[in-house]
Each structure stands twice: as structure tokens, then as C-alpha cells.
């Protein structure tokens, strides 16, 4: 029951118009016709709510550190040239659990300030939604570039906002995702550099030896793996990703 109520809180927070009927919603309506028969219909609100719940995981992933982590790990795999090792499932799982680790202060604040008081019936649903949105808003604002936020404000045609607290989620979310993409590709560029140097050195050596039919990727792969292992690459990558975020 607690999990279901928490999902309803998130759904109402993401779409304010849903919150008016999210609690205590009528699922099925029965209509009796002139012949005495009954017709069962599902309200449009239920259909909208179920549709929202299907996209809720994707929305939550874009509002957390998952985007940056997943892109950086994917670029790392390409820089190593290991094709499908680690596999996509491993990268997804690693990104998800690292996201939980990074976002835990935010989740704990949402749980203590909004979820638990609402479950204990100390605050109303709308008050819980407002309290739950604040930690996510602060986290996203700290990671969002001012230039990206200003760009979406300009595109949307909004007037000048007095403070960041006045920025709606419809503008903050795309600005945050855009900033995350930029940051992830910047980190990926730095990760690529040492492996690119190894590829260039190996390719130059093979060309000088006249071994043009041999793929440089095959020869450079063991050297890149050796460099990555000797530098304790996985620990460095995990530490760098965790330190690149500022939690509340």
C-alpha cells in the first residue's frame, strides 16, 4: 500500500492536473439502460493515470543522475574497444545502483519530509507533493547550466523570472537533461584521450612495419586493457562520477 501511495504522489507531482483526482478516484462506472441492462465503463482519468505510470520510470530516470552515468559508461566501453563487454545489462545495472547511491540523500529527504508525513496523514496530498518536489528541484538546479536554463526560458516565451524558485518543471527538466548530456560528453572526451593515444601509437608502429593488413584495434586492445586495469580504472570512474554531482 505504501508503494502505491508513493507512486500516486509522484504522478500528481509530475502532472498537477492529475493530482485533483488521483486520490480516491472512481475506477469503473456502471450505467443502467432502459432495458434494465448495465454497461460498465472505465473513466478517462483512470486511462490517463495508467498511461502516466508507464512513462513515470523514464521521467524519474531523466530527473536523476542516471543519464550522465549511463552515457559515460557507454563511451568508456567504446574507448576501450571491447564491443559488448561489459554487456548492456551490466552497464544498466551498474548505472542504476550508482544512481541510487548518488541520489540517496534526495530520496531520504523526500521520504522524511513528504512520504512519511503523508502516510501518517499529518499533511494533505498537495502539501506532500510540494515538499517532495523541492529536493528534486534543488538537485536538478545545481546540475543545470544557467545558459541551458536561459535558452529554454527564451524559447518558451516566458517573461523574466524573479528567482530560480519560479522556474516550472516543464522548463527545468529539459534544461537539466541538456546539461547532463553536455557534461557526459565532456567526461567522455577526457576518457577517450589516453586510449586514443594508444591507438595512434599502435597504428603508427604497424604502418612503419608495413603490416597494413592487420587491424590496429586488435593489437591495441590488450594494451588499453592493461592500462585501464593498472590504473584501477573502474574505481576511478565510479569515484569521478559520484564526485561530479552535488546532492542536497
PDB file of C-alpha atoms in Angstrom:
ATOM      1  CA  UNK A   1       0.000   0.000   0.000  1.00  0.00           C
ATOM      2  CA  UNK A   2       2.860   2.408   0.817  1.00  0.00           C
ATOM      3  CA  UNK A   3       4.410   1.834  -2.618  1.00  0.00           C
ATOM      4  CA  UNK A   4       1.105   2.550  -4.371  1.00  0.00           C
ATOM      5  CA  UNK A   5       0.588   5.786  -2.463  1.00  0.00           C
ATOM      6  CA  UNK A   6       4.138   6.881  -3.220  1.00  0.00           C
ATOM      7  CA  UNK A   7       3.552   6.318  -6.959  1.00  0.00           C
ATOM      8  CA  UNK A   8       0.374   8.405  -6.754  1.00  0.00           C
ATOM      9  CA  UNK A   9       2.320  11.210  -5.086  1.00  0.00           C
ATOM     10  CA  UNK A  10       4.908  11.214  -7.873  1.00  0.00           C
ATOM     11  CA  UNK A  11       2.240  11.071 -10.542  1.00  0.00           C
ATOM     12  CA  UNK A  12       0.384  14.035  -9.099  1.00  0.00           C
ATOM     13  CA  UNK A  13       3.627  15.975  -8.750  1.00  0.00           C
ATOM     14  CA  UNK A  14       4.651  15.480 -12.364  1.00  0.00           C
ATOM     15  CA  UNK A  15       1.240  16.420 -13.737  1.00  0.00           C
ATOM     16  CA  UNK A  16      -0.522  18.871 -11.430  1.00  0.00           C
ATOM     17  CA  UNK A  17      -3.827  18.422 -13.180  1.00  0.00           C
ATOM     18  CA  UNK A  18      -3.808  14.732 -12.229  1.00  0.00           C
ATOM     19  CA  UNK A  19      -3.471  15.435  -8.520  1.00  0.00           C
ATOM     20  CA  UNK A  20      -7.015  16.753  -8.268  1.00  0.00           C
ATOM     21  CA  UNK A  21      -8.456  13.288  -8.836  1.00  0.00           C
ATOM     22  CA  UNK A  22      -5.502  10.956  -8.143  1.00  0.00           C
ATOM     23  CA  UNK A  23      -6.637  10.182  -4.588  1.00  0.00           C
ATOM     24  CA  UNK A  24      -9.948   8.404  -4.245  1.00  0.00           C
ATOM     25  CA  UNK A  25     -10.514   8.114  -7.979  1.00  0.00           C
ATOM     26  CA  UNK A  26     -13.500   6.121  -9.283  1.00  0.00           C
ATOM     27  CA  UNK A  27     -12.227   3.236 -11.386  1.00  0.00           C
ATOM     28  CA  UNK A  28     -15.384   1.904 -13.013  1.00  0.00           C
ATOM     29  CA  UNK A  29     -18.788   3.483 -13.588  1.00  0.00           C
ATOM     30  CA  UNK A  30     -21.992   1.458 -14.083  1.00  0.00           C
ATOM     31  CA  UNK A  31     -24.845   2.751 -16.246  1.00  0.00           C
ATOM     32  CA  UNK A  32     -28.300   1.130 -16.344  1.00  0.00           C
ATOM     33  CA  UNK A  33     -30.087   1.411 -19.698  1.00  0.00           C
ATOM     34  CA  UNK A  34     -33.840   1.464 -20.412  1.00  0.00           C
ATOM     35  CA  UNK A  35     -33.985  -2.316 -20.845  1.00  0.00           C
ATOM     36  CA  UNK A  36     -32.532  -2.887 -17.388  1.00  0.00           C
ATOM     37  CA  UNK A  37     -29.086  -3.916 -18.623  1.00  0.00           C
ATOM     38  CA  UNK A  38     -25.902  -2.500 -17.223  1.00  0.00           C
ATOM     39  CA  UNK A  39     -22.921  -1.025 -19.022  1.00  0.00           C
ATOM     40  CA  UNK A  40     -19.508  -0.875 -17.381  1.00  0.00           C
ATOM     41  CA  UNK A  41     -17.107   1.879 -18.462  1.00  0.00           C
ATOM     42  CA  UNK A  42     -13.633   2.896 -17.333  1.00  0.00           C
ATOM     43  CA  UNK A  43     -13.230   6.607 -16.663  1.00  0.00           C
ATOM     44  CA  UNK A  44     -10.826   8.620 -18.785  1.00  0.00           C
ATOM     45  CA  UNK A  45      -8.965   9.628 -15.622  1.00  0.00           C
ATOM     46  CA  UNK A  46      -8.000   6.003 -14.953  1.00  0.00           C
ATOM     47  CA  UNK A  47      -6.696   5.634 -18.503  1.00  0.00           C
ATOM     48  CA  UNK A  48      -4.674   8.822 -18.169  1.00  0.00           C
ATOM     49  CA  UNK A  49      -3.275   7.713 -14.811  1.00  0.00           C
ATOM     50  CA  UNK A  50      -2.236   4.296 -16.113  1.00  0.00           C
ATOM     51  CA  UNK A  51      -0.591   5.943 -19.114  1.00  0.00           C
ATOM     52  CA  UNK A  52       1.294   8.268 -16.772  1.00  0.00           C
ATOM     53  CA  UNK A  53       2.534   5.358 -14.667  1.00  0.00           C
ATOM     54  CA  UNK A  54       4.036   3.704 -17.764  1.00  0.00           C
ATOM     55  CA  UNK A  55       6.210   6.741 -18.514  1.00  0.00           C
ATOM     56  CA  UNK A  56       6.941   7.501 -14.864  1.00  0.00           C
ATOM     57  CA  UNK A  57      10.165   5.386 -14.734  1.00  0.00           C
ATOM     58  CA  UNK A  58      11.560   7.194 -17.780  1.00  0.00           C
ATOM     59  CA  UNK A  59      10.724  10.561 -16.230  1.00  0.00           C
ATOM     60  CA  UNK A  60      12.363   9.619 -12.951  1.00  0.00           C
ATOM     61  CA  UNK A  61      15.499   8.417 -14.735  1.00  0.00           C
ATOM     62  CA  UNK A  62      15.844  11.731 -16.553  1.00  0.00           C
ATOM     63  CA  UNK A  63      15.417  13.612 -13.257  1.00  0.00           C
ATOM     64  CA  UNK A  64      18.284  11.754 -11.561  1.00  0.00           C
ATOM     65  CA  UNK A  65      21.962  11.111 -12.234  1.00  0.00           C
ATOM     66  CA  UNK A  66      21.212   8.063 -14.397  1.00  0.00           C
ATOM     67  CA  UNK A  67      21.586   9.860 -17.751  1.00  0.00           C
ATOM     68  CA  UNK A  68      25.124  11.075 -17.152  1.00  0.00           C
ATOM     69  CA  UNK A  69      26.317   7.788 -15.678  1.00  0.00           C
ATOM     70  CA  UNK A  70      24.922   5.634 -18.471  1.00  0.00           C
ATOM     71  CA  UNK A  71      26.395   7.796 -21.242  1.00  0.00           C
ATOM     72  CA  UNK A  72      29.835   7.928 -19.609  1.00  0.00           C
ATOM     73  CA  UNK A  73      29.949   4.158 -19.138  1.00  0.00           C
ATOM     74  CA  UNK A  74      28.860   3.604 -22.749  1.00  0.00           C
ATOM     75  CA  UNK A  75      31.575   5.948 -24.022  1.00  0.00           C
ATOM     76  CA  UNK A  76      34.109   4.171 -21.810  1.00  0.00           C
ATOM     77  CA  UNK A  77      33.222   0.857 -23.423  1.00  0.00           C
ATOM     78  CA  UNK A  78      33.655   2.376 -26.886  1.00  0.00           C
ATOM     79  CA  UNK A  79      37.001   3.907 -25.893  1.00  0.00           C
ATOM     80  CA  UNK A  80      38.232   0.511 -24.714  1.00  0.00           C
ATOM     81  CA  UNK A  81      37.026  -1.075 -27.946  1.00  0.00           C
ATOM     82  CA  UNK A  82      35.637  -4.133 -26.153  1.00  0.00           C
ATOM     83  CA  UNK A  83      32.423  -4.253 -28.244  1.00  0.00           C
ATOM     84  CA  UNK A  84      29.812  -5.828 -25.924  1.00  0.00           C
ATOM     85  CA  UNK A  85      31.925  -6.246 -22.811  1.00  0.00           C
ATOM     86  CA  UNK A  86      30.580  -5.222 -20.345  1.00  0.00           C
ATOM     87  CA  UNK A  87      27.156  -6.032 -21.712  1.00  0.00           C
ATOM     88  CA  UNK A  88      24.288  -3.563 -21.839  1.00  0.00           C
ATOM     89  CA  UNK A  89      22.584  -5.302 -18.913  1.00  0.00           C
ATOM     90  CA  UNK A  90      25.669  -4.878 -16.740  1.00  0.00           C
ATOM     91  CA  UNK A  91      26.015  -1.206 -17.671  1.00  0.00           C
ATOM     92  CA  UNK A  92      22.327  -0.608 -16.952  1.00  0.00           C
ATOM     93  CA  UNK A  93      22.523  -2.352 -13.594  1.00  0.00           C
ATOM     94  CA  UNK A  94      25.716  -0.526 -12.622  1.00  0.00           C
ATOM     95  CA  UNK A  95      24.228   2.817 -13.677  1.00  0.00           C
ATOM     96  CA  UNK A  96      21.024   2.139 -11.744  1.00  0.00           C
ATOM     97  CA  UNK A  97      22.705   1.194  -8.468  1.00  0.00           C
ATOM     98  CA  UNK A  98      25.207   4.034  -8.721  1.00  0.00           C
ATOM     99  CA  UNK A  99      22.253   6.353  -9.302  1.00  0.00           C
ATOM    100  CA  UNK A 100      20.595   5.056  -6.125  1.00  0.00           C
ATOM    101  CA  UNK A 101      23.850   5.649  -4.245  1.00  0.00           C
ATOM    102  CA  UNK A 102      24.201   9.225  -5.525  1.00  0.00           C
ATOM    103  CA  UNK A 103      20.525  10.122  -5.148  1.00  0.00           C
ATOM    104  CA  UNK A 104      20.077   8.555  -1.701  1.00  0.00           C
ATOM    105  CA  UNK A 105      20.245  11.918   0.163  1.00  0.00           C
ATOM    106  CA  UNK A 106      17.488  13.227  -2.126  1.00  0.00           C
ATOM    107  CA  UNK A 107      15.357  10.116  -1.669  1.00  0.00           C
ATOM    108  CA  UNK A 108      15.791  10.218   2.105  1.00  0.00           C
ATOM    109  CA  UNK A 109      14.743  13.858   2.241  1.00  0.00           C
ATOM    110  CA  UNK A 110      11.671  13.173   0.099  1.00  0.00           C
ATOM    111  CA  UNK A 111      10.758  10.221   2.307  1.00  0.00           C
ATOM    112  CA  UNK A 112      11.180  12.108   5.594  1.00  0.00           C
ATOM    113  CA  UNK A 113       9.607  15.402   4.513  1.00  0.00           C
ATOM    114  CA  UNK A 114       6.790  14.216   2.248  1.00  0.00           C
ATOM    115  CA  UNK A 115       6.111  10.486   2.031  1.00  0.00           C
ATOM    116  CA  UNK A 116       6.112   9.554   5.715  1.00  0.00           C
ATOM    117  CA  UNK A 117       4.055  12.580   6.882  1.00  0.00           C
ATOM    118  CA  UNK A 118       1.534  11.852   4.130  1.00  0.00           C
ATOM    119  CA  UNK A 119       1.279   8.165   5.011  1.00  0.00           C
ATOM    120  CA  UNK A 120       0.777   9.136   8.637  1.00  0.00           C
ATOM    121  CA  UNK A 121      -1.965  11.552   7.487  1.00  0.00           C
ATOM    122  CA  UNK A 122      -0.189  14.552   9.001  1.00  0.00           C
ATOM    123  CA  UNK A 123      -0.266  16.581   5.758  1.00  0.00           C
ATOM    124  CA  UNK A 124      -2.542  16.726   2.737  1.00  0.00           C
ATOM    125  CA  UNK A 125      -1.664  15.335  -0.685  1.00  0.00           C
ATOM    126  CA  UNK A 126      -0.913  18.712  -2.269  1.00  0.00           C
ATOM    127  CA  UNK A 127       1.381  19.689   0.610  1.00  0.00           C
ATOM    128  CA  UNK A 128       3.190  16.357   0.252  1.00  0.00           C
ATOM    129  CA  UNK A 129       3.626  16.982  -3.472  1.00  0.00           C
ATOM    130  CA  UNK A 130       5.171  20.367  -2.855  1.00  0.00           C
ATOM    131  CA  UNK A 131       7.562  19.007  -0.222  1.00  0.00           C
ATOM    132  CA  UNK A 132       8.525  16.042  -2.445  1.00  0.00           C
ATOM    133  CA  UNK A 133       9.329  18.274  -5.403  1.00  0.00           C
ATOM    134  CA  UNK A 134      11.690  20.571  -3.522  1.00  0.00           C
ATOM    135  CA  UNK A 135      14.663  18.134  -3.068  1.00  0.00           C
ATOM    136  CA  UNK A 136      14.499  17.101  -6.727  1.00  0.00           C
ATOM    137  CA  UNK A 137      14.262  20.734  -7.806  1.00  0.00           C
ATOM    138  CA  UNK A 138      17.316  21.697  -5.765  1.00  0.00           C
ATOM    139  CA  UNK A 139      19.314  18.750  -7.095  1.00  0.00           C
ATOM    140  CA  UNK A 140      18.427  19.497 -10.709  1.00  0.00           C
ATOM    141  CA  UNK A 141      19.124  23.219 -10.361  1.00  0.00           C
ATOM    142  CA  UNK A 142      22.620  22.522  -9.018  1.00  0.00           C
ATOM    143  CA  UNK A 143      23.446  20.427 -12.098  1.00  0.00           C
ATOM    144  CA  UNK A 144      21.778  22.674 -14.688  1.00  0.00           C
ATOM    145  CA  UNK A 145      23.796  25.287 -16.554  1.00  0.00           C
ATOM    146  CA  UNK A 146      22.402  28.786 -16.479  1.00  0.00           C
ATOM    147  CA  UNK A 147      22.834  29.083 -20.237  1.00  0.00           C
ATOM    148  CA  UNK A 148      20.698  25.995 -20.879  1.00  0.00           C
ATOM    149  CA  UNK A 149      18.005  27.191 -18.498  1.00  0.00           C
ATOM    150  CA  UNK A 150      18.007  30.648 -20.069  1.00  0.00           C
ATOM    151  CA  UNK A 151      17.732  29.098 -23.534  1.00  0.00           C
ATOM    152  CA  UNK A 152      14.568  27.157 -22.696  1.00  0.00           C
ATOM    153  CA  UNK A 153      13.078  30.167 -20.936  1.00  0.00           C
ATOM    154  CA  UNK A 154      13.732  32.214 -24.077  1.00  0.00           C
ATOM    155  CA  UNK A 155      12.309  29.546 -26.389  1.00  0.00           C
ATOM    156  CA  UNK A 156       9.162  29.121 -24.285  1.00  0.00           C
ATOM    157  CA  UNK A 157       8.462  32.860 -24.374  1.00  0.00           C
ATOM    158  CA  UNK A 158       8.242  33.153 -20.588  1.00  0.00           C
ATOM    159  CA  UNK A 159       8.865  36.525 -19.038  1.00  0.00           C
ATOM    160  CA  UNK A 160      11.940  37.071 -16.929  1.00  0.00           C
ATOM    161  CA  UNK A 161      11.683  35.008 -13.759  1.00  0.00           C
ATOM    162  CA  UNK A 162      12.459  36.703 -10.467  1.00  0.00           C
ATOM    163  CA  UNK A 163      14.241  33.663  -8.981  1.00  0.00           C
ATOM    164  CA  UNK A 164      15.061  30.042  -9.721  1.00  0.00           C
ATOM    165  CA  UNK A 165      12.208  29.002  -7.450  1.00  0.00           C
ATOM    166  CA  UNK A 166       9.815  30.342 -10.081  1.00  0.00           C
ATOM    167  CA  UNK A 167      11.153  28.040 -12.814  1.00  0.00           C
ATOM    168  CA  UNK A 168       8.457  25.466 -13.704  1.00  0.00           C
ATOM    169  CA  UNK A 169       9.356  21.805 -14.102  1.00  0.00           C
ATOM    170  CA  UNK A 170       8.339  21.969 -17.765  1.00  0.00           C
ATOM    171  CA  UNK A 171      11.404  24.194 -18.310  1.00  0.00           C
ATOM    172  CA  UNK A 172      13.722  22.800 -15.658  1.00  0.00           C
ATOM    173  CA  UNK A 173      13.519  19.186 -16.838  1.00  0.00           C
ATOM    174  CA  UNK A 174      14.669  19.711 -20.480  1.00  0.00           C
ATOM    175  CA  UNK A 175      17.323  22.189 -19.328  1.00  0.00           C
ATOM    176  CA  UNK A 176      18.613  19.641 -16.817  1.00  0.00           C
ATOM    177  CA  UNK A 177      18.735  16.837 -19.378  1.00  0.00           C
ATOM    178  CA  UNK A 178      20.552  19.093 -21.860  1.00  0.00           C
ATOM    179  CA  UNK A 179      23.152  19.996 -19.244  1.00  0.00           C
ATOM    180  CA  UNK A 180      23.576  16.346 -18.323  1.00  0.00           C
ATOM    181  CA  UNK A 181      24.224  15.427 -21.952  1.00  0.00           C
ATOM    182  CA  UNK A 182      26.866  18.141 -22.263  1.00  0.00           C
ATOM    183  CA  UNK A 183      28.593  17.093 -19.061  1.00  0.00           C
ATOM    184  CA  UNK A 184      28.520  13.412 -20.001  1.00  0.00           C
ATOM    185  CA  UNK A 185      30.133  14.046 -23.390  1.00  0.00           C
ATOM    186  CA  UNK A 186      32.786  16.273 -21.818  1.00  0.00           C
ATOM    187  CA  UNK A 187      33.695  13.497 -19.407  1.00  0.00           C
ATOM    188  CA  UNK A 188      33.635  11.001 -22.264  1.00  0.00           C
ATOM    189  CA  UNK A 189      36.079  13.160 -24.250  1.00  0.00           C
ATOM    190  CA  UNK A 190      38.560  13.131 -21.369  1.00  0.00           C
ATOM    191  CA  UNK A 191      38.202   9.368 -21.014  1.00  0.00           C
ATOM    192  CA  UNK A 192      38.820   8.837 -24.731  1.00  0.00           C
ATOM    193  CA  UNK A 193      42.133  10.724 -24.833  1.00  0.00           C
ATOM    194  CA  UNK A 194      44.544   8.152 -23.287  1.00  0.00           C
ATOM    195  CA  UNK A 195      43.021   5.290 -25.262  1.00  0.00           C
ATOM    196  CA  UNK A 196      43.172   7.355 -28.456  1.00  0.00           C
ATOM    197  CA  UNK A 197      46.895   7.919 -27.908  1.00  0.00           C
ATOM    198  CA  UNK A 198      47.438   4.170 -27.598  1.00  0.00           C
ATOM    199  CA  UNK A 199      45.521   3.581 -30.849  1.00  0.00           C
ATOM    200  CA  UNK A 200      47.617   6.215 -32.656  1.00  0.00           C
ATOM    201  CA  UNK A 201      50.902   4.762 -31.394  1.00  0.00           C
ATOM    202  CA  UNK A 202      49.937   1.209 -32.347  1.00  0.00           C
ATOM    203  CA  UNK A 203      48.694   2.311 -35.778  1.00  0.00           C
ATOM    204  CA  UNK A 204      51.938   4.233 -36.429  1.00  0.00           C
ATOM    205  CA  UNK A 205      54.073   1.243 -35.434  1.00  0.00           C
ATOM    206  CA  UNK A 206      52.110  -1.108 -37.662  1.00  0.00           C
ATOM    207  CA  UNK A 207      52.346   1.302 -40.606  1.00  0.00           C
ATOM    208  CA  UNK A 208      56.104   1.651 -40.158  1.00  0.00           C
ATOM    209  CA  UNK A 209      56.446  -2.150 -40.137  1.00  0.00           C
ATOM    210  CA  UNK A 210      54.345  -2.477 -43.291  1.00  0.00           C
ATOM    211  CA  UNK A 211      51.659  -4.508 -41.516  1.00  0.00           C
ATOM    212  CA  UNK A 212      48.759  -2.593 -43.024  1.00  0.00           C
ATOM    213  CA  UNK A 213      46.510  -5.655 -43.292  1.00  0.00           C
ATOM    214  CA  UNK A 214      46.499  -6.145 -39.513  1.00  0.00           C
ATOM    215  CA  UNK A 215      43.838  -4.191 -37.644  1.00  0.00           C
ATOM    216  CA  UNK A 216      45.355  -1.760 -35.108  1.00  0.00           C
ATOM    217  CA  UNK A 217      42.310  -2.286 -32.855  1.00  0.00           C
ATOM    218  CA  UNK A 218      43.259  -5.925 -32.277  1.00  0.00           C
ATOM    219  CA  UNK A 219      46.802  -5.030 -31.237  1.00  0.00           C
ATOM    220  CA  UNK A 220      45.900  -2.002 -29.129  1.00  0.00           C
ATOM    221  CA  UNK A 221      43.115  -3.725 -27.174  1.00  0.00           C
ATOM    222  CA  UNK A 222      45.411  -5.655 -24.783  1.00  0.00           C
ATOM    223  CA  UNK A 223      47.450  -2.504 -24.102  1.00  0.00           C
ATOM    224  CA  UNK A 224      44.321  -0.462 -23.365  1.00  0.00           C
ATOM    225  CA  UNK A 225      43.010  -3.160 -21.041  1.00  0.00           C
ATOM    226  CA  UNK A 226      46.364  -3.351 -19.277  1.00  0.00           C
ATOM    227  CA  UNK A 227      46.452   0.435 -18.844  1.00  0.00           C
ATOM    228  CA  UNK A 228      42.886   0.502 -17.550  1.00  0.00           C
ATOM    229  CA  UNK A 229      43.473  -2.310 -15.047  1.00  0.00           C
ATOM    230  CA  UNK A 230      46.826  -0.991 -13.821  1.00  0.00           C
ATOM    231  CA  UNK A 231      45.307   2.458 -13.235  1.00  0.00           C
ATOM    232  CA  UNK A 232      42.392   0.886 -11.309  1.00  0.00           C
ATOM    233  CA  UNK A 233      40.097   2.384 -13.909  1.00  0.00           C
ATOM    234  CA  UNK A 234      36.749   1.197 -12.607  1.00  0.00           C
ATOM    235  CA  UNK A 235      37.345   2.676  -9.162  1.00  0.00           C
ATOM    236  CA  UNK A 236      38.493   5.963 -10.688  1.00  0.00           C
ATOM    237  CA  UNK A 237      35.451   6.140 -12.974  1.00  0.00           C
ATOM    238  CA  UNK A 238      32.995   5.384 -10.159  1.00  0.00           C
ATOM    239  CA  UNK A 239      34.645   7.905  -7.838  1.00  0.00           C
ATOM    240  CA  UNK A 240      34.727  10.572 -10.543  1.00  0.00           C
ATOM    241  CA  UNK A 241      31.070  10.094 -11.429  1.00  0.00           C
ATOM    242  CA  UNK A 242      29.945  10.198  -7.815  1.00  0.00           C
ATOM    243  CA  UNK A 243      32.038  13.299  -7.091  1.00  0.00           C
ATOM    244  CA  UNK A 244      30.718  15.116 -10.155  1.00  0.00           C
ATOM    245  CA  UNK A 245      27.275  15.516  -8.572  1.00  0.00           C
ATOM    246  CA  UNK A 246      26.211  17.830  -5.804  1.00  0.00           C
ATOM    247  CA  UNK A 247      23.442  16.344  -3.678  1.00  0.00           C
ATOM    248  CA  UNK A 248      21.218  18.185  -1.245  1.00  0.00           C
TER     249      UNK A 248
END
